[in-house]
XYZ file of C-alpha atoms in Angstrom:
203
model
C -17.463 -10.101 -3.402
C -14.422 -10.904 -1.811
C -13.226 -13.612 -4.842
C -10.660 -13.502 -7.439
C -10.694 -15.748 -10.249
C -7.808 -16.068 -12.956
C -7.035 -17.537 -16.356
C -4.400 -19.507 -17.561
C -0.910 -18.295 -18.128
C -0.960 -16.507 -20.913
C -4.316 -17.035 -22.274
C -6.860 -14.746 -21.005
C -9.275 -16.613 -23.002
C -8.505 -19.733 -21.365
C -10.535 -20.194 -17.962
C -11.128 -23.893 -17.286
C -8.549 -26.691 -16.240
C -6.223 -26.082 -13.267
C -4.228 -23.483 -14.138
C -7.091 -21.231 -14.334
C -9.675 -20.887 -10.684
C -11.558 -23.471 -13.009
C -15.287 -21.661 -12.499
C -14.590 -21.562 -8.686
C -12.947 -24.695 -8.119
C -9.876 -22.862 -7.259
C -10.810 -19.464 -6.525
C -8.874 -17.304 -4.236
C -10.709 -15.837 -1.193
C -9.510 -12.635 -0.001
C -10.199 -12.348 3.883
C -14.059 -12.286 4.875
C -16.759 -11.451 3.204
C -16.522 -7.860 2.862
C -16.461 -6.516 -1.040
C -12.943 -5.702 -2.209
C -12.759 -2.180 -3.579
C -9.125 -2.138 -5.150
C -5.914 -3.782 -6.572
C -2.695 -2.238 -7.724
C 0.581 -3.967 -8.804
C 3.417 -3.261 -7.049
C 6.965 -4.533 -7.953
C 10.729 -3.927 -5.792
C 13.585 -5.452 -5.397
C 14.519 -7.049 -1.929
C 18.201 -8.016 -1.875
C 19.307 -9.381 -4.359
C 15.413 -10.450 -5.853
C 12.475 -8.570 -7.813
C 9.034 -9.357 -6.582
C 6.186 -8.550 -8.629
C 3.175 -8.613 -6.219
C -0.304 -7.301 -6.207
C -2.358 -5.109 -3.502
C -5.794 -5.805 -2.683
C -7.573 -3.579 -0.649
C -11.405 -3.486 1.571
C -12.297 -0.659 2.533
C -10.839 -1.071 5.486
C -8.261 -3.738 4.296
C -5.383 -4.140 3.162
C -3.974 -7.631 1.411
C -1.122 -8.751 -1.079
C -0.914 -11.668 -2.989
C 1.976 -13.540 -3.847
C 2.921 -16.370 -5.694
C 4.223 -16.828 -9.803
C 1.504 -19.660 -10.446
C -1.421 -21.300 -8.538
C 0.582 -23.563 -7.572
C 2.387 -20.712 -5.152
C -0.657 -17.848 -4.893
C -0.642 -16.622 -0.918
C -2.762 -14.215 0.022
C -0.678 -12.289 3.257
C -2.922 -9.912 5.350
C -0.749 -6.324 5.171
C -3.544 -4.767 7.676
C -6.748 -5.116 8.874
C -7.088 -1.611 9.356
C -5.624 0.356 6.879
C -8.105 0.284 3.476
C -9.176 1.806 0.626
C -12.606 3.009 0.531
C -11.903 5.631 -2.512
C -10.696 3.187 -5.128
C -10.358 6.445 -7.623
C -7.487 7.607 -5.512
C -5.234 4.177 -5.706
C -1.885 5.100 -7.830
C 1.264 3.433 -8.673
C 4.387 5.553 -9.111
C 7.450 4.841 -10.135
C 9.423 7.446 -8.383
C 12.158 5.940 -6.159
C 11.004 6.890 -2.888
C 13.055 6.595 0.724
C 10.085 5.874 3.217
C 12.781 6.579 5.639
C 16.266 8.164 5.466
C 18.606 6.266 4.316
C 16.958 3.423 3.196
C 16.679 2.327 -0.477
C 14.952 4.240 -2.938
C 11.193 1.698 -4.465
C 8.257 1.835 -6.320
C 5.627 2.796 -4.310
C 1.771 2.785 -4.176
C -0.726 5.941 -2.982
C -3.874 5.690 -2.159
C -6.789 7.469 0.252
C -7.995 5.477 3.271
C -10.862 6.756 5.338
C -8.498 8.401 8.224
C -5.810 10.520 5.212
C -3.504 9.401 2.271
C -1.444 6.203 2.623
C 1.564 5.156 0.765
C 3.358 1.805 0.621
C 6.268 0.193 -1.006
C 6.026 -3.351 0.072
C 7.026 -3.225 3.432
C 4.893 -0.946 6.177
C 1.799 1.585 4.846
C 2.913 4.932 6.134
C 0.853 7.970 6.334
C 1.255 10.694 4.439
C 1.083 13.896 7.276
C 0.261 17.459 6.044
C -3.466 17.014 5.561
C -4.660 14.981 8.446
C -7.727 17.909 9.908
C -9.605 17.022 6.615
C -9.690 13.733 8.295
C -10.101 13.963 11.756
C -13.804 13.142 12.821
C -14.071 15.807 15.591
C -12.709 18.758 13.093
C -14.689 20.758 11.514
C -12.701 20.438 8.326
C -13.605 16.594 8.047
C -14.889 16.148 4.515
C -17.231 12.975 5.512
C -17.134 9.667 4.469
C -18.939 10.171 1.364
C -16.872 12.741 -0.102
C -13.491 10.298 0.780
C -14.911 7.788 -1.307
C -16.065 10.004 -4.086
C -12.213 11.400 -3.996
C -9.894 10.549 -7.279
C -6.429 11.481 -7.614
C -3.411 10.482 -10.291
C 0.512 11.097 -10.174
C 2.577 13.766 -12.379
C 5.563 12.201 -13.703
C 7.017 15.362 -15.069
C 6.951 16.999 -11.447
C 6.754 14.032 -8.919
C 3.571 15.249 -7.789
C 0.468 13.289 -6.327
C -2.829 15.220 -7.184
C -5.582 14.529 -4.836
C -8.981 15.978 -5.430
C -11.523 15.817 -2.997
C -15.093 17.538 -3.345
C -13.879 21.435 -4.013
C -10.271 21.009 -2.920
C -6.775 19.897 -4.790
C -4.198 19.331 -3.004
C -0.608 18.041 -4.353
C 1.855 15.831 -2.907
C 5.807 16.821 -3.449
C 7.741 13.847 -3.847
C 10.825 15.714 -4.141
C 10.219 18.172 -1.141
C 8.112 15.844 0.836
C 5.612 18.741 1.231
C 1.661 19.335 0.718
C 0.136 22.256 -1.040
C -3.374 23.105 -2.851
C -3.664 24.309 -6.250
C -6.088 27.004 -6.314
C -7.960 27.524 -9.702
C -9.389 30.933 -8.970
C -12.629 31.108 -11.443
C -12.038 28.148 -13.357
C -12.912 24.710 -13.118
C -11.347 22.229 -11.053
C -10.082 18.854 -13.059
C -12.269 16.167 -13.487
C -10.498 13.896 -14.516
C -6.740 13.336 -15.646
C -4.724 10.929 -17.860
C -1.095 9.873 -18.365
C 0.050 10.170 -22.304
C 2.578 8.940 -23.666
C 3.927 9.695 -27.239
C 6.006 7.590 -29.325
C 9.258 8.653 -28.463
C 8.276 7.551 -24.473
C 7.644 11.111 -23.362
């Protein structure tokens, strides 16, 4: 469960002979044995260099590989505990974010771990504060495991927004004013599920 096998460049038909994992020969092994619940892509620039890497998460994990071909694949631990046990919730956005003042703007990836929201650009997972009571163990607002992992969420281009829902709460994420607050539906139906469109002028 913990194994990640890959094809040869640029033929996803192709999956034998050594630029593929060859049918486990050379397979990538991502920490212990614990089943891996997640991956994202995630690409920044770093001086003056663009890395394309990807995120791997555990549920309790987190990983990135690096590397253009086998020949350079790493697998770098990120943390070993900081996860993703709601894989519904992981989302890219490209929304040129400062994880702290004054720094330069990147890419960055969201995602739900079991103690609140997480969000990462490469460097240090940071987490999102606002909503942490839902997550503390010894509140009574603590959703419970079960409903983290049955959580989804997906990001609003239009607004900057992160929409989290979680059992029969949705909250949103400001990008722009760094601030939580929940949507409240009043008799309708809260979403269950949501898509990004786009049409064929790129809107």
């Amino acid at each position: 469960p913990n194994r990640i096998d890959y094809s040869s460049t640029n033929g996803s038909d192709i999956w034998n002979g050594i630029e593929t994992s060859d049918n486990g020969r050379y397979s990538l092994y991502v920490g212990g044995g614990e089943e891996l619940t997640a991956a994202v892509r995630i690409y920044n620039r770093y001086g003056a260099r663009l890395y394309d890497n990807l995120l791997i998460f555990k549920s309790n994990e987190l990983y990135m590989l690096e590397g253009d071909s086998p020949k350079d694949f790493v697998i770098k631990t990120i943390s070993e505990n900081i996860g993703c046990p709601a894989p519904y919730t992981l989302t890219s956005a490209e929304v040129g974010y400062e994880m702290i003042s004054g720094e330069l703007q990147r890419n960055i990836v969201i995602w739900l771990s079991s103690s609140g929201p997480y969000i990462f650009d490469g460097s240090t997972p940071k987490p999102i504060q606002g909503i942490e009571n839902y997550f503390d163990k010894t509140s009574n607002d603590y959703f419970g495991i079960d409903n983290i992992k049955d959580s989804f969420a997906w990001y609003d281009p239009d607004y900057a927004e992160w929409n989290l829902r979680i059992v029969d709460q949705w909250f949103v994420y400001d990008f722009l004013r760094r601030r939580w607050y929940s949507k409240d539906v009043g008799n309708g139906e809260l979403p269950q599920a949501a898509f990004q469109v786009t049409d064929t002028d790129g809107s």
